[in-house]
Amino acid sequence: MASFARTVPRRIGQSAARIRASSALSSRLQPLAPWVCNHCTYKAVTAVTQQRSFATVKKTGVEKYEQLDTFPRRHIGPDEVDTVEMLKALSPPVASLDEFVGQVIPPNILSKKALSFPPESESALKAKVNEYLGDTVVMKSFLGQGYYGTHTPAVIQRNVLENPAWYTSYTPYQPEISQGRLESLLNFQTMVTDLTALPIANASLLDEGTAAAEAMTLSMNALSTSRAKREGKTFVVSTSLHPQTISVLRGRADGFGIRILELDLSEDGSHAEIEKLGEDLVGVMVQYPDTYGHVNNFEPLADLAHKQGALLSVATDLLALTMLKPPGEWGADIAFGSAQRFGIPMGFGGPHAAFFAVQEKHKRKMPGRLVGLSKDRLGGKAYRLALQTREQHIRREKATSNVCTSQALLANMNALYAIYHGPEGLKAIAERVIRGARTIQAIAEKHGFATQKSNWSSNGSVLFDTVIVDIGSNEKRSRLAKLANEHGIYVRQIGEQQIGISNDETTSLDDLVKISQVFEGITRNGDLDSYHITEENVQQILSQNTGSLDIPEAFRRTSSFLTHPVFNTHHSETELLRYIYHLQSKDLSLVHSMIPLGSCTMKLNGTTEMSLITLPEISQIHPYTPQMFVSHYEKILGLFMEQLQKITGMDKVSLQPNSGAQGEFAGLRAIREYHKANGNGGKKRDICLIPVSAHGTNPASAAMAGMRVVPIKCDTATGNLDLADLEAKCKKHQDELGAIMVTYPSTFGVFEPEIKKVCELVHEHGGLVYMDGANMNAQIGLCSPGEIGADVCHLNLHKTFCIPHGGGGPGVGPICVKERLQPFLPRDPNPTGSTATTGGYAVSSANNGSASINLISWAYNTLMGSEGLTRATKITLLNANYILSRLKPHYEILYVNEHGRCAHEFILDARPFHKTASVEAIDIAKRLQDYGFHAPTMSWPVANTLMIEPTESESKEELDRFIDALISIRGEIREIEEGKVPREGNVLKMSPHTMQDLIAGDGEGGGKWDRVYSREKAAYPLPWLKEKKFWPTVTRIDDTYGDLNLFCTCPPVEDTTSS
């Protein structure tokens, strides 16, 4: 039944389309067909659908009364009939899908054992989730430490977080079709610079812990070369940082040879300790407010760090900075932190956007993406990623950062949250948080408990959100924590007898009453007043905190912030809704057309999969919640890790890395620690072999893990690794060989036939094999890293496993390892009630990384089942080779195997056009925008080429549309080659075209259209574009102007009345 149900609806739609045009080059290249009446169409459709027989319905399916809402037929684009047609269209054609796969994947690589887990229907998945959630109660968290309850405005949740036009777009590398989210990210940067009072901020990082690590390495980069290479270089961190941040810093510092020195900076002798370090000082890091809620004057510390030629980095809280003097005003060089409490659910750890701001002089060393203002061909304002070639692509093995993504979707939500509330609204939320915290402090003291008081306020009141309470003994503290749980509350346990209570915007009067009851229960041995009496007592305490807040002058913020009109205009839901959709209308995403980016795997992000992340039991859980209360999460994540073990052929999994590059780092750290633990006769195995074709993050990650990089040549004819060079390098470094990093299929888009030989060579010489999982979408169910010979691999869940790209993040990069590496997986960065059980280093702030979105991937695997996943892999290979076969007569193709096949992607060579027509890959990329398509990956891994990856989710009809666009563009290039149009000022060089561009010159006083091509050719080069057209909102952007005139905050408002 599933087979027939899958086919009929699409056959109806496709048949109606087919009878409207002839079958020449393609229906899309022909004039529009004449209108056909519905009656005739129906007859034609009936005839075609009869190609499919009801015999395809399996009788066993009927007998079992199976669900019809199966998912593989919804996820995979081509159906059975399409598949047959595409196999026939291959060059050369093949008779079956299995015969085709045998021509793509070397026989010694094909897996000998099939995956085995059944699929679930969409309705069955929802029932299973409800079963796992069971009686889970979402309790109120006061655990703090960088994670807080927050109200996500419904208008933002519904229209951004749950809107595929926002979450299915790619990183804005093609800025002409990304102006909406670029503007929004610029709003985020402006929000951060205003609140921190530092002039430059990036477009987000992964989380607070990794942002701290980036601050440390930037501090090292700011030193002279001689100081950065000193053996004793030391980075000083306050003991009052969040514990998880210190854990991540230690993991990152080791690879750079940096010693982490924890100091209690409130002690008198701490400054003298720093002075003793002299030239060994790399930098100093503090938290403001700190993990215990204290606010301290760090201006003398900033002076001390600067006197020693080092930087001061400050972990801070954006909400607190609406009330407190910002770091940029008292000497900080770097300010960073999590923007989570600006409208993003806790999600058991993520994903959340970190912010990162620096002084002007450090802008070119700042990690991550930076949105800047430039101008387009018409001279109009246009946004773009500034300084686009980030450091890992330039410096590779000399890099100190492997950041190549961000948390764009979450950063956009943060910016919209700030826009919705405006400066006064944010300040009101902060004031309410402070009043609530001071009420909690007063409640505790009323019941006889001592609290930690601020040294700066007149009455000792806390200055922001956190109250530390001394319960008197460990036994009492344990009873209080248990009683709090019984009242639906989590509190943080600190030391032997203290608790921490961190207030947030979601705290209600009822929550405060429950806190009072908990204290009352401890002091009076369970003899509680009535709820009504306790509520009256709490309200009386609240009434004493209704006046103006007493923020000491030394810490009171007096400077204005968020003064730009964008933060002071859209405060009604109507206005914000329109602004969201105004931005959305400027961006191309998967809701418009396929995004054929090679090595990026822009596949369907299924709605049922996505629906899980906003369930309260998933989204509203603090990452440090006691384990006994998160059994539902542990169950689902456990099942997910089992799926990944089966798919990769590995033994153990860590979900902690929150990006692909973080997965690389975590995997290489595990290899490094394994070699350290197993010894090597006093020598260190720190050589990492990396192919010259590797993505820039590979050598950057190796350098960060403390490894020395040795490049391996590739065969220029086949793209395969040069085995002779590999063998020579293995022998040369056999006593120091630590690992090889390989991508499979290769970055050139082919399954290397000798990959097992590569693994054997490295193992024979004492090294381990790291397999980059960027191209895992071509492996699932057909082969696996573990069977091939890899010891560790990372996976890009935002590619292969359907987490959306979000316009540039979030991403997730779990690592899968063989048994011997299990002890060296990342440890829990902030274990609650126990010590970490593994010997590795933490790489992100939460043990399960961006836990909530892992459920998307679990749901995908569960809905597809092993057969569906394997079928999807076969179709992704077929889709790529179908496009290749149809384009081969028109373009040169780089790197295919002996059968003329590619893997899941291939490289189209634009280099010949430079000589024949002065056309570059960028011209083809920009012209594709006029056809309604995002460009393929441009100039990587080979300069001036285009790498195309269609994924399994695209239908044959969409593939044909894309193919026809490229064939049409080839015709436009041919017109230049034949001298019919000039090499400059042609339709490719002037692309993309906006509406404004096409009407420019019309009207009184305007010039006439004087180009060598018509307006129709510019806008509607193929007939179907008249019905389905995406318009870029700016013409081609001037990248050089943007980098030379760096402007990275909201532009000033202009008077446009005269324009």
PDB file of N, CA and C in Angstrom, residues 728-804:
ATOM      1  N   ALA A 728      55.138   6.867   2.134  1.00  0.00           N
ATOM      2  CA  ALA A 728      56.426   7.505   2.456  1.00  0.00           C
ATOM      3  C   ALA A 728      56.329   8.324   3.730  1.00  0.00           C
ATOM      4  N   LYS A 729      55.244   9.072   3.895  1.00  0.00           N
ATOM      5  CA  LYS A 729      55.071   9.911   5.094  1.00  0.00           C
ATOM      6  C   LYS A 729      54.851   9.038   6.337  1.00  0.00           C
ATOM      7  N   CYS A 730      54.144   7.930   6.169  1.00  0.00           N
ATOM      8  CA  CYS A 730      53.936   7.028   7.310  1.00  0.00           C
ATOM      9  C   CYS A 730      55.273   6.461   7.803  1.00  0.00           C
ATOM     10  N   LYS A 731      56.107   6.056   6.853  1.00  0.00           N
ATOM     11  CA  LYS A 731      57.414   5.509   7.233  1.00  0.00           C
ATOM     12  C   LYS A 731      58.300   6.565   7.868  1.00  0.00           C
ATOM     13  N   LYS A 732      58.276   7.764   7.277  1.00  0.00           N
ATOM     14  CA  LYS A 732      59.117   8.846   7.785  1.00  0.00           C
ATOM     15  C   LYS A 732      58.751   9.195   9.224  1.00  0.00           C
ATOM     16  N   HIS A 733      57.462   9.156   9.540  1.00  0.00           N
ATOM     17  CA  HIS A 733      57.004   9.603  10.866  1.00  0.00           C
ATOM     18  C   HIS A 733      56.477   8.437  11.713  1.00  0.00           C
ATOM     19  N   GLN A 734      56.953   7.235  11.448  1.00  0.00           N
ATOM     20  CA  GLN A 734      56.356   6.061  12.089  1.00  0.00           C
ATOM     21  C   GLN A 734      56.456   6.086  13.615  1.00  0.00           C
ATOM     22  N   ASP A 735      57.432   6.762  14.163  1.00  0.00           N
ATOM     23  CA  ASP A 735      57.545   6.819  15.624  1.00  0.00           C
ATOM     24  C   ASP A 735      56.736   7.952  16.235  1.00  0.00           C
ATOM     25  N   GLU A 736      56.234   8.836  15.383  1.00  0.00           N
ATOM     26  CA  GLU A 736      55.499  10.003  15.882  1.00  0.00           C
ATOM     27  C   GLU A 736      54.087  10.101  15.289  1.00  0.00           C
ATOM     28  N   LEU A 737      53.718   9.157  14.439  1.00  0.00           N
ATOM     29  CA  LEU A 737      52.430   9.234  13.754  1.00  0.00           C
ATOM     30  C   LEU A 737      51.281   9.056  14.741  1.00  0.00           C
ATOM     31  N   GLY A 738      50.421  10.054  14.802  1.00  0.00           N
ATOM     32  CA  GLY A 738      49.271   9.978  15.701  1.00  0.00           C
ATOM     33  C   GLY A 738      47.992   9.621  14.978  1.00  0.00           C
ATOM     34  N   ALA A 739      47.764  10.245  13.807  1.00  0.00           N
ATOM     35  CA  ALA A 739      46.474  10.039  13.149  1.00  0.00           C
ATOM     36  C   ALA A 739      46.537  10.480  11.697  1.00  0.00           C
ATOM     37  N   ILE A 740      45.558  10.048  10.949  1.00  0.00           N
ATOM     38  CA  ILE A 740      45.255  10.620   9.641  1.00  0.00           C
ATOM     39  C   ILE A 740      43.809  11.082   9.676  1.00  0.00           C
ATOM     40  N   MET A 741      43.529  12.219   9.046  1.00  0.00           N
ATOM     41  CA  MET A 741      42.153  12.693   8.880  1.00  0.00           C
ATOM     42  C   MET A 741      41.765  12.497   7.423  1.00  0.00           C
ATOM     43  N   VAL A 742      40.720  11.739   7.185  1.00  0.00           N
ATOM     44  CA  VAL A 742      40.241  11.530   5.823  1.00  0.00           C
ATOM     45  C   VAL A 742      38.739  11.792   5.775  1.00  0.00           C
ATOM     46  N   THR A 743      38.281  12.235   4.638  1.00  0.00           N
ATOM     47  CA  THR A 743      36.851  12.419   4.401  1.00  0.00           C
ATOM     48  C   THR A 743      36.416  11.350   3.417  1.00  0.00           C
ATOM     49  N   TYR A 744      35.278  10.688   3.683  1.00  0.00           N
ATOM     50  CA  TYR A 744      34.816   9.620   2.804  1.00  0.00           C
ATOM     51  C   TYR A 744      33.313   9.686   2.595  1.00  0.00           C
ATOM     52  N   PRO A 745      32.865   9.700   1.324  1.00  0.00           N
ATOM     53  CA  PRO A 745      33.650   9.882   0.110  1.00  0.00           C
ATOM     54  C   PRO A 745      34.518  11.140   0.212  1.00  0.00           C
ATOM     55  N   SER A 746      35.499  11.235  -0.672  1.00  0.00           N
ATOM     56  CA  SER A 746      36.463  12.322  -0.575  1.00  0.00           C
ATOM     57  C   SER A 746      35.806  13.668  -0.840  1.00  0.00           C
ATOM     58  N   THR A 747      36.516  14.729  -0.522  1.00  0.00           N
ATOM     59  CA  THR A 747      35.999  16.069  -0.782  1.00  0.00           C
ATOM     60  C   THR A 747      35.844  16.332  -2.279  1.00  0.00           C
ATOM     61  N   PHE A 748      36.437  15.467  -3.118  1.00  0.00           N
ATOM     62  CA  PHE A 748      36.273  15.603  -4.565  1.00  0.00           C
ATOM     63  C   PHE A 748      35.041  14.855  -5.075  1.00  0.00           C
ATOM     64  N   GLY A 749      34.307  14.186  -4.169  1.00  0.00           N
ATOM     65  CA  GLY A 749      33.052  13.571  -4.568  1.00  0.00           C
ATOM     66  C   GLY A 749      33.170  12.190  -5.163  1.00  0.00           C
ATOM     67  N   VAL A 750      34.169  11.401  -4.756  1.00  0.00           N
ATOM     68  CA  VAL A 750      34.297  10.024  -5.241  1.00  0.00           C
ATOM     69  C   VAL A 750      34.614   9.098  -4.068  1.00  0.00           C
ATOM     70  N   PHE A 751      34.175   7.844  -4.219  1.00  0.00           N
ATOM     71  CA  PHE A 751      34.545   6.810  -3.258  1.00  0.00           C
ATOM     72  C   PHE A 751      35.932   6.297  -3.629  1.00  0.00           C
ATOM     73  N   GLU A 752      36.918   6.617  -2.821  1.00  0.00           N
ATOM     74  CA  GLU A 752      38.272   6.161  -3.121  1.00  0.00           C
ATOM     75  C   GLU A 752      38.355   4.645  -2.960  1.00  0.00           C
ATOM     76  N   PRO A 753      38.816   3.920  -3.988  1.00  0.00           N
ATOM     77  CA  PRO A 753      38.821   2.459  -3.913  1.00  0.00           C
ATOM     78  C   PRO A 753      39.818   1.906  -2.905  1.00  0.00           C
ATOM     79  N   GLU A 754      40.862   2.698  -2.569  1.00  0.00           N
ATOM     80  CA  GLU A 754      41.923   2.185  -1.699  1.00  0.00           C
ATOM     81  C   GLU A 754      41.806   2.700  -0.266  1.00  0.00           C
ATOM     82  N   ILE A 755      40.607   3.089   0.159  1.00  0.00           N
ATOM     83  CA  ILE A 755      40.478   3.676   1.494  1.00  0.00           C
ATOM     84  C   ILE A 755      40.848   2.674   2.591  1.00  0.00           C
ATOM     85  N   LYS A 756      40.522   1.394   2.385  1.00  0.00           N
ATOM     86  CA  LYS A 756      40.902   0.408   3.403  1.00  0.00           C
ATOM     87  C   LYS A 756      42.417   0.263   3.479  1.00  0.00           C
ATOM     88  N   LYS A 757      43.081   0.358   2.334  1.00  0.00           N
ATOM     89  CA  LYS A 757      44.539   0.310   2.317  1.00  0.00           C
ATOM     90  C   LYS A 757      45.116   1.505   3.070  1.00  0.00           C
ATOM     91  N   VAL A 758      44.475   2.661   2.915  1.00  0.00           N
ATOM     92  CA  VAL A 758      44.901   3.862   3.646  1.00  0.00           C
ATOM     93  C   VAL A 758      44.847   3.602   5.151  1.00  0.00           C
ATOM     94  N   CYS A 759      43.726   3.051   5.614  1.00  0.00           N
ATOM     95  CA  CYS A 759      43.567   2.778   7.056  1.00  0.00           C
ATOM     96  C   CYS A 759      44.604   1.766   7.536  1.00  0.00           C
ATOM     97  N   GLU A 760      44.847   0.724   6.735  1.00  0.00           N
ATOM     98  CA  GLU A 760      45.814  -0.307   7.124  1.00  0.00           C
ATOM     99  C   GLU A 760      47.223   0.271   7.243  1.00  0.00           C
ATOM    100  N   LEU A 761      47.593   1.123   6.300  1.00  0.00           N
ATOM    101  CA  LEU A 761      48.917   1.741   6.330  1.00  0.00           C
ATOM    102  C   LEU A 761      49.127   2.548   7.606  1.00  0.00           C
ATOM    103  N   VAL A 762      48.142   3.344   7.936  1.00  0.00           N
ATOM    104  CA  VAL A 762      48.254   4.192   9.134  1.00  0.00           C
ATOM    105  C   VAL A 762      48.315   3.336  10.392  1.00  0.00           C
ATOM    106  N   HIS A 763      47.469   2.316  10.464  1.00  0.00           N
ATOM    107  CA  HIS A 763      47.477   1.437  11.637  1.00  0.00           C
ATOM    108  C   HIS A 763      48.808   0.698  11.759  1.00  0.00           C
ATOM    109  N   GLU A 764      49.358   0.259  10.644  1.00  0.00           N
ATOM    110  CA  GLU A 764      50.636  -0.463  10.676  1.00  0.00           C
ATOM    111  C   GLU A 764      51.762   0.394  11.244  1.00  0.00           C
ATOM    112  N   HIS A 765      51.623   1.694  11.078  1.00  0.00           N
ATOM    113  CA  HIS A 765      52.678   2.603  11.544  1.00  0.00           C
ATOM    114  C   HIS A 765      52.306   3.294  12.858  1.00  0.00           C
ATOM    115  N   GLY A 766      51.330   2.731  13.580  1.00  0.00           N
ATOM    116  CA  GLY A 766      51.036   3.181  14.940  1.00  0.00           C
ATOM    117  C   GLY A 766      50.030   4.295  15.071  1.00  0.00           C
ATOM    118  N   GLY A 767      49.458   4.756  13.958  1.00  0.00           N
ATOM    119  CA  GLY A 767      48.493   5.850  14.018  1.00  0.00           C
ATOM    120  C   GLY A 767      47.059   5.355  14.060  1.00  0.00           C
ATOM    121  N   LEU A 768      46.158   6.269  14.339  1.00  0.00           N
ATOM    122  CA  LEU A 768      44.719   5.975  14.302  1.00  0.00           C
ATOM    123  C   LEU A 768      44.080   6.761  13.166  1.00  0.00           C
ATOM    124  N   VAL A 769      42.879   6.318  12.784  1.00  0.00           N
ATOM    125  CA  VAL A 769      42.198   6.910  11.627  1.00  0.00           C
ATOM    126  C   VAL A 769      40.994   7.711  12.091  1.00  0.00           C
ATOM    127  N   TYR A 770      41.031   9.001  11.735  1.00  0.00           N
ATOM    128  CA  TYR A 770      39.890   9.892  11.978  1.00  0.00           C
ATOM    129  C   TYR A 770      39.163  10.087  10.654  1.00  0.00           C
ATOM    130  N   MET A 771      37.870   9.753  10.613  1.00  0.00           N
ATOM    131  CA  MET A 771      37.088   9.946   9.398  1.00  0.00           C
ATOM    132  C   MET A 771      36.132  11.121   9.591  1.00  0.00           C
ATOM    133  N   ASP A 772      36.314  12.144   8.765  1.00  0.00           N
ATOM    134  CA  ASP A 772      35.420  13.304   8.756  1.00  0.00           C
ATOM    135  C   ASP A 772      34.079  12.867   8.183  1.00  0.00           C
ATOM    136  N   GLY A 773      33.013  13.089   8.929  1.00  0.00           N
ATOM    137  CA  GLY A 773      31.688  12.602   8.530  1.00  0.00           C
ATOM    138  C   GLY A 773      30.888  13.568   7.690  1.00  0.00           C
ATOM    139  N   ALA A 774      31.558  14.566   7.082  1.00  0.00           N
ATOM    140  CA  ALA A 774      30.822  15.562   6.303  1.00  0.00           C
ATOM    141  C   ALA A 774      30.025  14.927   5.175  1.00  0.00           C
ATOM    142  N   ASN A 775      30.525  13.800   4.630  1.00  0.00           N
ATOM    143  CA  ASN A 775      29.873  13.171   3.482  1.00  0.00           C
ATOM    144  C   ASN A 775      29.188  11.864   3.841  1.00  0.00           C
ATOM    145  N   MET A 776      28.767  11.747   5.090  1.00  0.00           N
ATOM    146  CA  MET A 776      28.144  10.515   5.570  1.00  0.00           C
ATOM    147  C   MET A 776      26.831  10.220   4.843  1.00  0.00           C
ATOM    148  N   ASN A 777      26.228  11.215   4.232  1.00  0.00           N
ATOM    149  CA  ASN A 777      24.961  10.987   3.541  1.00  0.00           C
ATOM    150  C   ASN A 777      25.115  10.009   2.384  1.00  0.00           C
ATOM    151  N   ALA A 778      26.344   9.784   1.941  1.00  0.00           N
ATOM    152  CA  ALA A 778      26.588   8.824   0.865  1.00  0.00           C
ATOM    153  C   ALA A 778      26.917   7.432   1.386  1.00  0.00           C
ATOM    154  N   GLN A 779      26.973   7.262   2.707  1.00  0.00           N
ATOM    155  CA  GLN A 779      27.388   5.969   3.278  1.00  0.00           C
ATOM    156  C   GLN A 779      26.258   5.174   3.921  1.00  0.00           C
ATOM    157  N   ILE A 780      25.298   5.818   4.529  1.00  0.00           N
ATOM    158  CA  ILE A 780      24.363   5.138   5.437  1.00  0.00           C
ATOM    159  C   ILE A 780      23.717   3.917   4.791  1.00  0.00           C
ATOM    160  N   GLY A 781      23.875   2.772   5.426  1.00  0.00           N
ATOM    161  CA  GLY A 781      23.256   1.535   4.976  1.00  0.00           C
ATOM    162  C   GLY A 781      24.033   0.811   3.899  1.00  0.00           C
ATOM    163  N   LEU A 782      25.005   1.477   3.283  1.00  0.00           N
ATOM    164  CA  LEU A 782      25.780   0.861   2.202  1.00  0.00           C
ATOM    165  C   LEU A 782      27.208   0.555   2.634  1.00  0.00           C
ATOM    166  N   CYS A 783      27.760   1.383   3.498  1.00  0.00           N
ATOM    167  CA  CYS A 783      29.068   1.145   4.083  1.00  0.00           C
ATOM    168  C   CYS A 783      29.128   1.935   5.377  1.00  0.00           C
ATOM    169  N   SER A 784      30.202   1.765   6.135  1.00  0.00           N
ATOM    170  CA  SER A 784      30.272   2.495   7.403  1.00  0.00           C
ATOM    171  C   SER A 784      31.726   2.758   7.758  1.00  0.00           C
ATOM    172  N   PRO A 785      31.995   3.863   8.474  1.00  0.00           N
ATOM    173  CA  PRO A 785      33.367   4.172   8.882  1.00  0.00           C
ATOM    174  C   PRO A 785      34.029   3.047   9.668  1.00  0.00           C
ATOM    175  N   GLY A 786      33.258   2.425  10.575  1.00  0.00           N
ATOM    176  CA  GLY A 786      33.823   1.363  11.398  1.00  0.00           C
ATOM    177  C   GLY A 786      34.281   0.172  10.590  1.00  0.00           C
ATOM    178  N   GLU A 787      33.486  -0.242   9.609  1.00  0.00           N
ATOM    179  CA  GLU A 787      33.865  -1.373   8.764  1.00  0.00           C
ATOM    180  C   GLU A 787      35.031  -1.019   7.842  1.00  0.00           C
ATOM    181  N   ILE A 788      35.092   0.224   7.400  1.00  0.00           N
ATOM    182  CA  ILE A 788      36.170   0.650   6.502  1.00  0.00           C
ATOM    183  C   ILE A 788      37.508   0.653   7.219  1.00  0.00           C
ATOM    184  N   GLY A 789      37.488   0.941   8.531  1.00  0.00           N
ATOM    185  CA  GLY A 789      38.735   0.924   9.297  1.00  0.00           C
ATOM    186  C   GLY A 789      38.981   2.148  10.147  1.00  0.00           C
ATOM    187  N   ALA A 790      38.010   3.063  10.219  1.00  0.00           N
ATOM    188  CA  ALA A 790      38.183   4.260  11.037  1.00  0.00           C
ATOM    189  C   ALA A 790      38.094   3.923  12.523  1.00  0.00           C
ATOM    190  N   ASP A 791      38.813   4.670  13.330  1.00  0.00           N
ATOM    191  CA  ASP A 791      38.764   4.525  14.793  1.00  0.00           C
ATOM    192  C   ASP A 791      37.815   5.535  15.415  1.00  0.00           C
ATOM    193  N   VAL A 792      37.632   6.660  14.753  1.00  0.00           N
ATOM    194  CA  VAL A 792      36.731   7.699  15.250  1.00  0.00           C
ATOM    195  C   VAL A 792      36.191   8.456  14.045  1.00  0.00           C
ATOM    196  N   CYS A 793      34.962   8.873  14.141  1.00  0.00           N
ATOM    197  CA  CYS A 793      34.394   9.749  13.118  1.00  0.00           C
ATOM    198  C   CYS A 793      33.453  10.731  13.793  1.00  0.00           C
ATOM    199  N   HIS A 794      33.296  11.891  13.184  1.00  0.00           N
ATOM    200  CA  HIS A 794      32.232  12.776  13.651  1.00  0.00           C
ATOM    201  C   HIS A 794      31.136  12.778  12.602  1.00  0.00           C
ATOM    202  N   LEU A 795      29.949  13.161  13.016  1.00  0.00           N
ATOM    203  CA  LEU A 795      28.804  13.254  12.123  1.00  0.00           C
ATOM    204  C   LEU A 795      28.288  14.685  12.132  1.00  0.00           C
ATOM    205  N   ASN A 796      27.835  15.154  10.998  1.00  0.00           N
ATOM    206  CA  ASN A 796      27.186  16.458  10.928  1.00  0.00           C
ATOM    207  C   ASN A 796      25.675  16.219  10.936  1.00  0.00           C
ATOM    208  N   LEU A 797      25.076  16.341  12.114  1.00  0.00           N
ATOM    209  CA  LEU A 797      23.634  16.085  12.202  1.00  0.00           C
ATOM    210  C   LEU A 797      22.844  17.095  11.391  1.00  0.00           C
ATOM    211  N   HIS A 798      23.421  18.295  11.180  1.00  0.00           N
ATOM    212  CA  HIS A 798      22.755  19.329  10.396  1.00  0.00           C
ATOM    213  C   HIS A 798      22.912  19.068   8.906  1.00  0.00           C
ATOM    214  N   LYS A 799      23.586  18.038   8.531  1.00  0.00           N
ATOM    215  CA  LYS A 799      23.666  17.634   7.130  1.00  0.00           C
ATOM    216  C   LYS A 799      22.926  16.309   6.958  1.00  0.00           C
ATOM    217  N   THR A 800      23.595  15.229   7.364  1.00  0.00           N
ATOM    218  CA  THR A 800      23.095  13.883   7.107  1.00  0.00           C
ATOM    219  C   THR A 800      21.792  13.575   7.837  1.00  0.00           C
ATOM    220  N   PHE A 801      21.621  14.125   9.037  1.00  0.00           N
ATOM    221  CA  PHE A 801      20.525  13.679   9.895  1.00  0.00           C
ATOM    222  C   PHE A 801      19.476  14.752  10.147  1.00  0.00           C
ATOM    223  N   CYS A 802      19.340  15.673   9.211  1.00  0.00           N
ATOM    224  CA  CYS A 802      18.131  16.504   9.069  1.00  0.00           C
ATOM    225  C   CYS A 802      17.923  17.623  10.068  1.00  0.00           C
ATOM    226  N   ILE A 803      18.881  17.909  10.939  1.00  0.00           N
ATOM    227  CA  ILE A 803      18.784  19.150  11.696  1.00  0.00           C
ATOM    228  C   ILE A 803      18.926  20.298  10.701  1.00  0.00           C
ATOM    229  N   PRO A 804      18.066  21.293  10.750  1.00  0.00           N
ATOM    230  CA  PRO A 804      18.141  22.364   9.746  1.00  0.00           C
ATOM    231  C   PRO A 804      19.386  23.218   9.916  1.00  0.00           C
TER     232      PRO A 804
END
